[in-house]
Coordinates of C-alpha atoms in Angstrom, one line a residue:
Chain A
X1 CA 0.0 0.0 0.0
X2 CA 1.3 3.5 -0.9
X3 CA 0.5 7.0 1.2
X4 CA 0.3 10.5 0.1
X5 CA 2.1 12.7 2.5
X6 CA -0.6 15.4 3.0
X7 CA -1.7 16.7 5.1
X8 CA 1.8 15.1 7.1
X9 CA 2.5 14.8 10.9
X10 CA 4.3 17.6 12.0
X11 CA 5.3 15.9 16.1
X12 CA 7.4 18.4 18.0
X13 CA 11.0 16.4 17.4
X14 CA 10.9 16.0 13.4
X15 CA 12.9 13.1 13.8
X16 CA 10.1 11.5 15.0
X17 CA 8.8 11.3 11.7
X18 CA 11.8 9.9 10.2
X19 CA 11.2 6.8 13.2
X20 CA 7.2 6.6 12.2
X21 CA 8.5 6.6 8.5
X22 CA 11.5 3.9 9.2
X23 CA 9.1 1.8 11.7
X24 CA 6.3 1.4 9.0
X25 CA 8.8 0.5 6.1
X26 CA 7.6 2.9 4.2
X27 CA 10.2 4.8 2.9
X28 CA 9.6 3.3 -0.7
X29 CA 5.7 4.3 -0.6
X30 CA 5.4 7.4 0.6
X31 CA 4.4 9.7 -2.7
X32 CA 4.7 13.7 -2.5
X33 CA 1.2 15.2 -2.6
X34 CA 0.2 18.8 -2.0
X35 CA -3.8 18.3 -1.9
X36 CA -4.1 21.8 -3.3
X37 CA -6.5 23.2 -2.3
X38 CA -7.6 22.0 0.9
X39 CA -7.5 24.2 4.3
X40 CA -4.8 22.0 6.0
X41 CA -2.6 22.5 3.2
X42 CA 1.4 23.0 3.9
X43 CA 3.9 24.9 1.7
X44 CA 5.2 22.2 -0.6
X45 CA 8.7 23.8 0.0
X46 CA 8.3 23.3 3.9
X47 CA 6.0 20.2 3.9
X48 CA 9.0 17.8 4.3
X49 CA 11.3 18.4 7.2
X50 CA 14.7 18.1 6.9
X51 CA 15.5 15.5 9.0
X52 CA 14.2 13.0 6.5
X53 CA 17.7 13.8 4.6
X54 CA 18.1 14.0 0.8
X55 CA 17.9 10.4 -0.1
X56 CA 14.6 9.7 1.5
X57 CA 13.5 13.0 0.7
X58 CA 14.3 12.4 -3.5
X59 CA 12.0 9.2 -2.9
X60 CA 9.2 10.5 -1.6
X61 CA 9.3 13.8 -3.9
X62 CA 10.1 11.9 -6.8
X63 CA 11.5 8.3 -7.2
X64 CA 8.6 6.6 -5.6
X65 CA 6.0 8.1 -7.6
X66 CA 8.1 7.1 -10.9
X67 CA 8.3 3.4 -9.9
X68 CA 4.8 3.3 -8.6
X69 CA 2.9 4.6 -11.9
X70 CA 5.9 3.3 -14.2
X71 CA 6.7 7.0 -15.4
X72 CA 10.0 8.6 -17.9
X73 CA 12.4 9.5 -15.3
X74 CA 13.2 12.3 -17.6
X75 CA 11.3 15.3 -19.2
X76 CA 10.5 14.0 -22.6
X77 CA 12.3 16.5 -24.8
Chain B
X1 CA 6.1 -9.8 41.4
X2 CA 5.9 -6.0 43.0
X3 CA 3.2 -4.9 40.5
X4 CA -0.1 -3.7 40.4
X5 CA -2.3 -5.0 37.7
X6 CA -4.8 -3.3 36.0
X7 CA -6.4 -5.9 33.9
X8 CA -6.9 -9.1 35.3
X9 CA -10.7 -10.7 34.1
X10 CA -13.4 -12.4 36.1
X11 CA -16.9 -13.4 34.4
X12 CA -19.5 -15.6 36.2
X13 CA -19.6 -18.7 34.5
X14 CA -23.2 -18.6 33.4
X15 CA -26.4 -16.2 34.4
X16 CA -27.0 -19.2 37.3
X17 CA -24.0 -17.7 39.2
X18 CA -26.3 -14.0 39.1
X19 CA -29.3 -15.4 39.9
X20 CA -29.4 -14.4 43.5
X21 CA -28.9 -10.8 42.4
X22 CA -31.4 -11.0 39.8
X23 CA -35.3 -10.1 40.6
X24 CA -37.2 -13.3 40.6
X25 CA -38.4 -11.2 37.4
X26 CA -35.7 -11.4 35.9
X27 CA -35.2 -15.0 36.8
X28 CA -38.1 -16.2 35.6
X29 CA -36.4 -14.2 31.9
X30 CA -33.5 -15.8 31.6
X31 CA -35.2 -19.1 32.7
X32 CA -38.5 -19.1 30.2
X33 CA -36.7 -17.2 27.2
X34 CA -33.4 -19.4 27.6
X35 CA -31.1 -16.6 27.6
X36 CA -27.2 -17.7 27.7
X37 CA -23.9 -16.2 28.2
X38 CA -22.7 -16.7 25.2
X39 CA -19.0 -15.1 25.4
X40 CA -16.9 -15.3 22.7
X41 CA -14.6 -17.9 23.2
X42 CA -15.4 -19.7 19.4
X43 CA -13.8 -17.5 18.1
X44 CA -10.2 -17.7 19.3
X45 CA -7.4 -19.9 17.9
X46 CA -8.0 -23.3 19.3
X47 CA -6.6 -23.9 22.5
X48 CA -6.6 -21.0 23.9
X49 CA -7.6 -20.7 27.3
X50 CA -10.1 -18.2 27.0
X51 CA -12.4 -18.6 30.2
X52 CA -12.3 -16.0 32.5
X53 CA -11.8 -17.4 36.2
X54 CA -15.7 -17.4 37.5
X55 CA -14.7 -18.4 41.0
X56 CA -13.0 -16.7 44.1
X57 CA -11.0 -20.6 44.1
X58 CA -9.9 -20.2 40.2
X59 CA -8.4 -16.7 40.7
X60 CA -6.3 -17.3 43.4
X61 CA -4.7 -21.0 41.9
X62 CA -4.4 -19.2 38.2
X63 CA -3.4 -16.0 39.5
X64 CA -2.8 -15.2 43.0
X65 CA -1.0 -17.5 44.3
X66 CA 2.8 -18.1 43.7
X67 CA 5.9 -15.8 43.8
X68 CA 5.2 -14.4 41.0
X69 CA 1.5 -12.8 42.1
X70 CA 1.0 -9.5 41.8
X71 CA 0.8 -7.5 45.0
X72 CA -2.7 -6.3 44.1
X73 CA -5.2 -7.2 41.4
X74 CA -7.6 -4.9 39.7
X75 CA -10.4 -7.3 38.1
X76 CA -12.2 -6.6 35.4
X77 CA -15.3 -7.8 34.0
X78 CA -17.0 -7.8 30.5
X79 CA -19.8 -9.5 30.9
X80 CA -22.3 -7.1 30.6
X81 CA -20.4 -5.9 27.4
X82 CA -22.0 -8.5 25.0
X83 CA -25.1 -9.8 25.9
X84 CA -27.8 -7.8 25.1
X85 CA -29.5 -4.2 23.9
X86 CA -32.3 -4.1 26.1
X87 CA -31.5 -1.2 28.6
X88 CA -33.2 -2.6 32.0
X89 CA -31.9 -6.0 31.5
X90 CA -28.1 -4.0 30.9
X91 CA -29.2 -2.3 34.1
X92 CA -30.2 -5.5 36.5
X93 CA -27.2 -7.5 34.7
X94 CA -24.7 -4.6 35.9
X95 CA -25.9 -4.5 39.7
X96 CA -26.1 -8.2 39.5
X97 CA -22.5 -8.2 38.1
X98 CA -21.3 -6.1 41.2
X99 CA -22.6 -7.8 43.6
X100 CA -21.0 -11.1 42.3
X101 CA -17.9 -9.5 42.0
X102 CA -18.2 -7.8 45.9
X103 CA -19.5 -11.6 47.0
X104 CA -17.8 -13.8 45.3
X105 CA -14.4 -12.3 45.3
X106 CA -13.5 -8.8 46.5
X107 CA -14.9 -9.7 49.8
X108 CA -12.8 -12.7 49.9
X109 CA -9.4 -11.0 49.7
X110 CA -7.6 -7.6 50.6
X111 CA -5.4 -7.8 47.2
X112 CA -8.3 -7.4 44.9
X113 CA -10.1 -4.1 43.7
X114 CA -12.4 -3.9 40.6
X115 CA -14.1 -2.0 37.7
X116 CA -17.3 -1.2 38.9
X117 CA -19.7 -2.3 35.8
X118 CA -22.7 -0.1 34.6
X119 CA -24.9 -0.3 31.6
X120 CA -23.6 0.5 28.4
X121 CA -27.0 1.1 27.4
X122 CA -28.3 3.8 29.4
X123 CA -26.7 6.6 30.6
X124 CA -29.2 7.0 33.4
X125 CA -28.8 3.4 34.6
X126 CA -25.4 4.1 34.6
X127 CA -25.5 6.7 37.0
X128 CA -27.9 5.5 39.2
X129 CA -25.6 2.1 39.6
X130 CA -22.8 4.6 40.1
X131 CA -24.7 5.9 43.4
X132 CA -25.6 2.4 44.5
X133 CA -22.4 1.1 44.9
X134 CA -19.6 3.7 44.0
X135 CA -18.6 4.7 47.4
X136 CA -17.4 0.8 47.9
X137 CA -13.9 1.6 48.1
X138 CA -12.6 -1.6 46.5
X139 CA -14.0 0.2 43.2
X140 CA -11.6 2.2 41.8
X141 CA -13.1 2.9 38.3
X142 CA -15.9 3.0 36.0
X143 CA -15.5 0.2 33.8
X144 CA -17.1 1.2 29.1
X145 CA -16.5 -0.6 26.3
X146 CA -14.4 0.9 23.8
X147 CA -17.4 0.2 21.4
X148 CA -20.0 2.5 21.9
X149 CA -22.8 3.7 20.4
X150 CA -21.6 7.4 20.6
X151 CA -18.4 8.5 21.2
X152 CA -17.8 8.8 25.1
X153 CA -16.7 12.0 25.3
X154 CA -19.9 13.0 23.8
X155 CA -22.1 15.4 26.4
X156 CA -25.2 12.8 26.7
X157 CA -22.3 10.7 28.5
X158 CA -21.3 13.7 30.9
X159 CA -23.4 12.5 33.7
X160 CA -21.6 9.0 33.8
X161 CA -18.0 11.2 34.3
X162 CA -19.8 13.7 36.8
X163 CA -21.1 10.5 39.0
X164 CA -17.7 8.6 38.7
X165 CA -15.8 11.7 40.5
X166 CA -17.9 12.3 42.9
X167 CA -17.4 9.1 43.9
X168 CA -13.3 9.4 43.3
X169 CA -13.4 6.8 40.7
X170 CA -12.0 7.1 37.5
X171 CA -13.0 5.6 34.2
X172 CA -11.3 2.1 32.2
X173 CA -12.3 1.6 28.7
X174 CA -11.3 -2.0 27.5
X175 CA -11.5 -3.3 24.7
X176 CA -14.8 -5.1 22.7
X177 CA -17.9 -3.8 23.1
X178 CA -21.9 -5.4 22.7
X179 CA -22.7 -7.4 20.1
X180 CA -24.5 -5.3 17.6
X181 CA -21.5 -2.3 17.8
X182 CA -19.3 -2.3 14.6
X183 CA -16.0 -3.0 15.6
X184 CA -14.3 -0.5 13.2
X185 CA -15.4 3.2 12.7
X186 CA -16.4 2.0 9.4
X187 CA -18.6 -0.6 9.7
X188 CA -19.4 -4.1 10.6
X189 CA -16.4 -7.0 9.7
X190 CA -16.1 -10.5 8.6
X191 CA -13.3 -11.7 10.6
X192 CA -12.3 -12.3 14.4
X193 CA -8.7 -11.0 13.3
X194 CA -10.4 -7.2 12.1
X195 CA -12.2 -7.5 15.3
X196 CA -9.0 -8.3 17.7
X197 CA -7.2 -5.5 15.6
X198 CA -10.3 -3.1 15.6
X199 CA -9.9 -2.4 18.6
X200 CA -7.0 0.1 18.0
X201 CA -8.8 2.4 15.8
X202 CA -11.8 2.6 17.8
X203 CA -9.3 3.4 20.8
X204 CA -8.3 6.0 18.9
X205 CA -11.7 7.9 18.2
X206 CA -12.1 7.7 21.8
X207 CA -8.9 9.4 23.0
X208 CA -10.0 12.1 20.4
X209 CA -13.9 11.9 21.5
X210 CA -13.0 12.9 25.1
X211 CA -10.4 15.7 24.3
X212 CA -12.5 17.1 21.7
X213 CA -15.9 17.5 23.4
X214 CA -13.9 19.0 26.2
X215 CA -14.5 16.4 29.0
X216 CA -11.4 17.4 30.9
X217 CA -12.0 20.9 30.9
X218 CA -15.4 20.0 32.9
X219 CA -13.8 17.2 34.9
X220 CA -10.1 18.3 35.4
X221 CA -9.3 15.5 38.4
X222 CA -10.8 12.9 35.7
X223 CA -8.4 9.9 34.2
X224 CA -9.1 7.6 31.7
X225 CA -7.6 4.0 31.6
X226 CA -7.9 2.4 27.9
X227 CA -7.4 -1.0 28.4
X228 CA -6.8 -4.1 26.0
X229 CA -6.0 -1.8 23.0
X230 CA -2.6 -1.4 22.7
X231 CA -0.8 1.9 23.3
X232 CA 2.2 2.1 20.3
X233 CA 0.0 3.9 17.8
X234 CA -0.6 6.8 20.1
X235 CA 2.2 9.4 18.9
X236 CA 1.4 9.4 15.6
X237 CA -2.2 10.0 16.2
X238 CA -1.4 13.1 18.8
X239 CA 1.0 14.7 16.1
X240 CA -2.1 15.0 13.6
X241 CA -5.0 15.8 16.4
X242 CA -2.2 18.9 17.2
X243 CA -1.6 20.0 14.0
X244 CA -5.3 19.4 12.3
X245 CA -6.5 21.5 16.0
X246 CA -4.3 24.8 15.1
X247 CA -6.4 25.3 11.7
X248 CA -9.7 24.3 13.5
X249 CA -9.8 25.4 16.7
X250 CA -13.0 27.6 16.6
X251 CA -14.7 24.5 17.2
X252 CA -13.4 23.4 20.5
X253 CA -13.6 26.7 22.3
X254 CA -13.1 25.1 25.6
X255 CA -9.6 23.6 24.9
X256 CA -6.7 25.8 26.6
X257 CA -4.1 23.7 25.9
X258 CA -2.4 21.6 22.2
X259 CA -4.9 18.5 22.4
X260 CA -1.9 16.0 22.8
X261 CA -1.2 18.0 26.6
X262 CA -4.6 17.0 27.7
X263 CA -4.0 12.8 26.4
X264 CA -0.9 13.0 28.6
X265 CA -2.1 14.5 31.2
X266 CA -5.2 12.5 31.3
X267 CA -5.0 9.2 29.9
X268 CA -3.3 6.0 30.6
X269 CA -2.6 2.6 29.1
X270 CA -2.6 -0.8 30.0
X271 CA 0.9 -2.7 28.4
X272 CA -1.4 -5.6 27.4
X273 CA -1.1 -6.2 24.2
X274 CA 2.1 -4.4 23.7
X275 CA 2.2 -4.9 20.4
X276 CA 5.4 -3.5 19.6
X277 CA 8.2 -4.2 16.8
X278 CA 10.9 -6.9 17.4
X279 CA 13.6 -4.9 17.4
X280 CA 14.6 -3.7 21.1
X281 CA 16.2 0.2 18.8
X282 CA 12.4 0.5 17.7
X283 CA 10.8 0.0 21.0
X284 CA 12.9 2.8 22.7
X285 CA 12.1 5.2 19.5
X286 CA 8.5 4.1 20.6
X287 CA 8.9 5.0 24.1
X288 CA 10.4 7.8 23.5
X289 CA 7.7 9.3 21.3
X290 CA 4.7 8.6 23.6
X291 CA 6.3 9.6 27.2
X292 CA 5.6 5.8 27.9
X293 CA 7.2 5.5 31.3
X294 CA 4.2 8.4 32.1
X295 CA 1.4 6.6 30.5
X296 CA 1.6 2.6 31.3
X297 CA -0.2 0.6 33.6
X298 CA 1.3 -2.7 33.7
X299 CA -1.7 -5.1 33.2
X300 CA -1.3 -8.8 32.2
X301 CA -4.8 -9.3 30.6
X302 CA -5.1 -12.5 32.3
X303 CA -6.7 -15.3 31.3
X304 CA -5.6 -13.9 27.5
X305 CA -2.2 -14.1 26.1
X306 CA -0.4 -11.2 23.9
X307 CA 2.8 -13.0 23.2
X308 CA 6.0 -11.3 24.8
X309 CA 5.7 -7.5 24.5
X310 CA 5.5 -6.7 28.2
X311 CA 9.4 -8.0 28.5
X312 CA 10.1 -6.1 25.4
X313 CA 8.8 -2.9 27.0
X314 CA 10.6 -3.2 30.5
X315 CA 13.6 -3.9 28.8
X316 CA 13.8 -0.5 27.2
X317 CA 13.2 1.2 30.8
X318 CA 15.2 2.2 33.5
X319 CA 14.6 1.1 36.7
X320 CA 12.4 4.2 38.2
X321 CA 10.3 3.8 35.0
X322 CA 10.2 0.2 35.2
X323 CA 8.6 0.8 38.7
X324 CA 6.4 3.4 37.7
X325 CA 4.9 1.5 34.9
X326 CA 4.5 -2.0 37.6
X327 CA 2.9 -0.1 40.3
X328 CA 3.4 3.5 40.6
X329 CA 1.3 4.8 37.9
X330 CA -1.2 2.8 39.1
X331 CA -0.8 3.4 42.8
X332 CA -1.2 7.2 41.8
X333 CA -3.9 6.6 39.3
X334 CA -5.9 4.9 41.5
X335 CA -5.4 6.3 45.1
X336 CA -3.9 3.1 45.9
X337 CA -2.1 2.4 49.4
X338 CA 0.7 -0.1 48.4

């Protein structure tokens, strides 16, 4: 099963989120979502906190979401 | 063992064992229409032991007795949680349950206290069982299903928390609920293993039922024991019920505090089922997200079997929490001398 991230926990210690995240296995299913427009909407630039790190971070913004739905990893020119 | 615990169960072993608390009305019911405690015991694995003691004699050879007792039981029984719809049979079965439970085996030893049952049908019979026997101090607590047929925080349930304080008992909800109660906020289920499970989410609704509707605003000396549902899903569900609250909070006018300040402040959990992850690095991340040392009850859920979380969990703690989750918790909870 995959998850969108919003609207995404936000607990006081953000690496708690990176345990929730690490606990579940889910760091190959979690796919970036903004659910524009809904009131409990977060900045996509802030949604994901850093302590998730860059790896983690490219998989749920991107990587997931292009194995999922079997999508061009590049911009078709 | 130098524990309190907070989940032990007792059930008479069929209506006969009520019978002399019953009016010969009633009687003559459950004789002509052939009414049976059913329980649920079909549908566990097979071989479990799933009878709860019924007698003073089979509490104290499975569980008082030995080394290894517990230095004070609190007994619970669900009897009344499955039987039946019909509000004044809920009501006489509750009494009747009571007074089973004072006769049969808190009178019979100083180690024992109980949840004091009511009717889960009625909030009026509720109270009024709460006044007939609530200042019997070997009650500590008010014993709901988790099911309901409203959320218990709702205000029609206000009068149950009101009569529980001023008699200085607090309030349990354990797991399962009457037949005829989905089992998931979604609806009825096919399977015994939705139902065991269900009882997490439902948990759930009610920790944000009671915050929500502002019950410990209007009873702030009130604490709520959930029992039989698990505890490890808590911290994610208090990181939402914060965030979601700071967009909404119109709605809840009487809250003064971040939602999650008022769970930990006012609810507890029993560590049976633990249900935690193998590894003894995740079960400290655990701990360490919910404030557990805070929060647990040790309970063993006897005659039912969980598997081998509770030694997971005291593993992770030191030894003050170790005590305070065993006893002290408890002791506090509950007003108990130890």
């Amino acid at each position: 099963v995959w998850f969108t991230t919003q609207p995404i926990e936000e607990p006081d210690d953000p690496q708690h989120l990176v345990y929730a995240i690490e606990q579940a296995r889910l760091g190959d299913r979690l796919l970036f979502a903004t659910d524009y427009p809904h009131w409990d909407f977060d900045s996509p630039k802030q949604a994901l906190p850093r302590a998730l790190g860059p790896s983690l971070r490219r998989a749920i913004m991107r990587d997931n979401a292009l194995a999922l739905y079997g999508l061009p990893a590049e911009r078709p020119a | 063992m130098d524990a309190i615990d907070c989940d032990v169960h007792c059930a008479p072993a069929s209506y006969d064992a009520l019978l002399p608390y019953l009016s010969d009305y009633w009687r003559q019911n459950i004789a002509e229409a052939g009414i049976r405690l059913t329980g649920v015991a079909h549908a566990y694995p097979h071989g479990v032991v799933a009878a709860a003691p019924s007698s003073y004699e089979e509490l104290t050879s499975r569980v008082l007795d030995g080394a290894a007792a517990p230095r004070l039981v609190l007994l619970n029984c669900l009897t009344g949680f499955e039987t039946h719809r019909n509000p004044y049979f809920s009501a006489a079965v509750a009494s009747a349950t009571n007074d089973w439970m004072r006769e049969e085996m808190l009178a019979r030893d100083d180690r024992l206290r109980a949840s004091l049952v009511v009717s889960t049908v009625s909030t009026e019979d509720a109270v009024a069982e709460i006044e007939r026997v609530g200042d019997d101090p070997r009650f500590v607590q008010v014993l709901l299903p988790v099911r309901g047929d409203l959320p218990w925080g709702h205000k029609i349930n206000h009068p149950i928390f009101a009569a529980a304080r001023s008699h200085s008992l607090q309030v349990a909800l354990h797991a399962w609920g009457r037949a005829g109660k989905a089992p998931t906020p979604s609806g009825f289920t096919t399977t015994y293993l939705e139902d065991y499970v269900g009882n997490q989410p439902i948990a759930q609704a009610q920790v944000l039922s009671f915050v929500s509707e502002g019950v410990f605003e209007r009873f702030p000396d009130l604490r709520v024991a959930v029992a039989e549902c698990g505890f490890a899903w808590l911290a994610p569900l208090l990181w939402r019920f914060d965030k979601d609250w700071k967009g909404v909070w119109r709605e809840l006018p009487w809250l003064k505090r971040r939602p999650s300040e008022y769970v930990v402040e006012h609810f507890c959990f029993t560590t049976a089922p633990a249900h935690l992850p193998d590894e003894a690095a995740a079960v400290g991340q655990l701990l360490e997200m919910m404030d557990a040392p805070g929060m647990l009850t040790y309970a063993s859920d006897y005659p039912h079997e969980h598997g081998d979380g509770m030694s997971l969990l005291l593993d992770q703690l030191s030894e003050d929490e170790r005590r305070r989750v065993l006893w002290g918790n408890a002791a506090a909870l509950y007003g108990l001398e130890r």
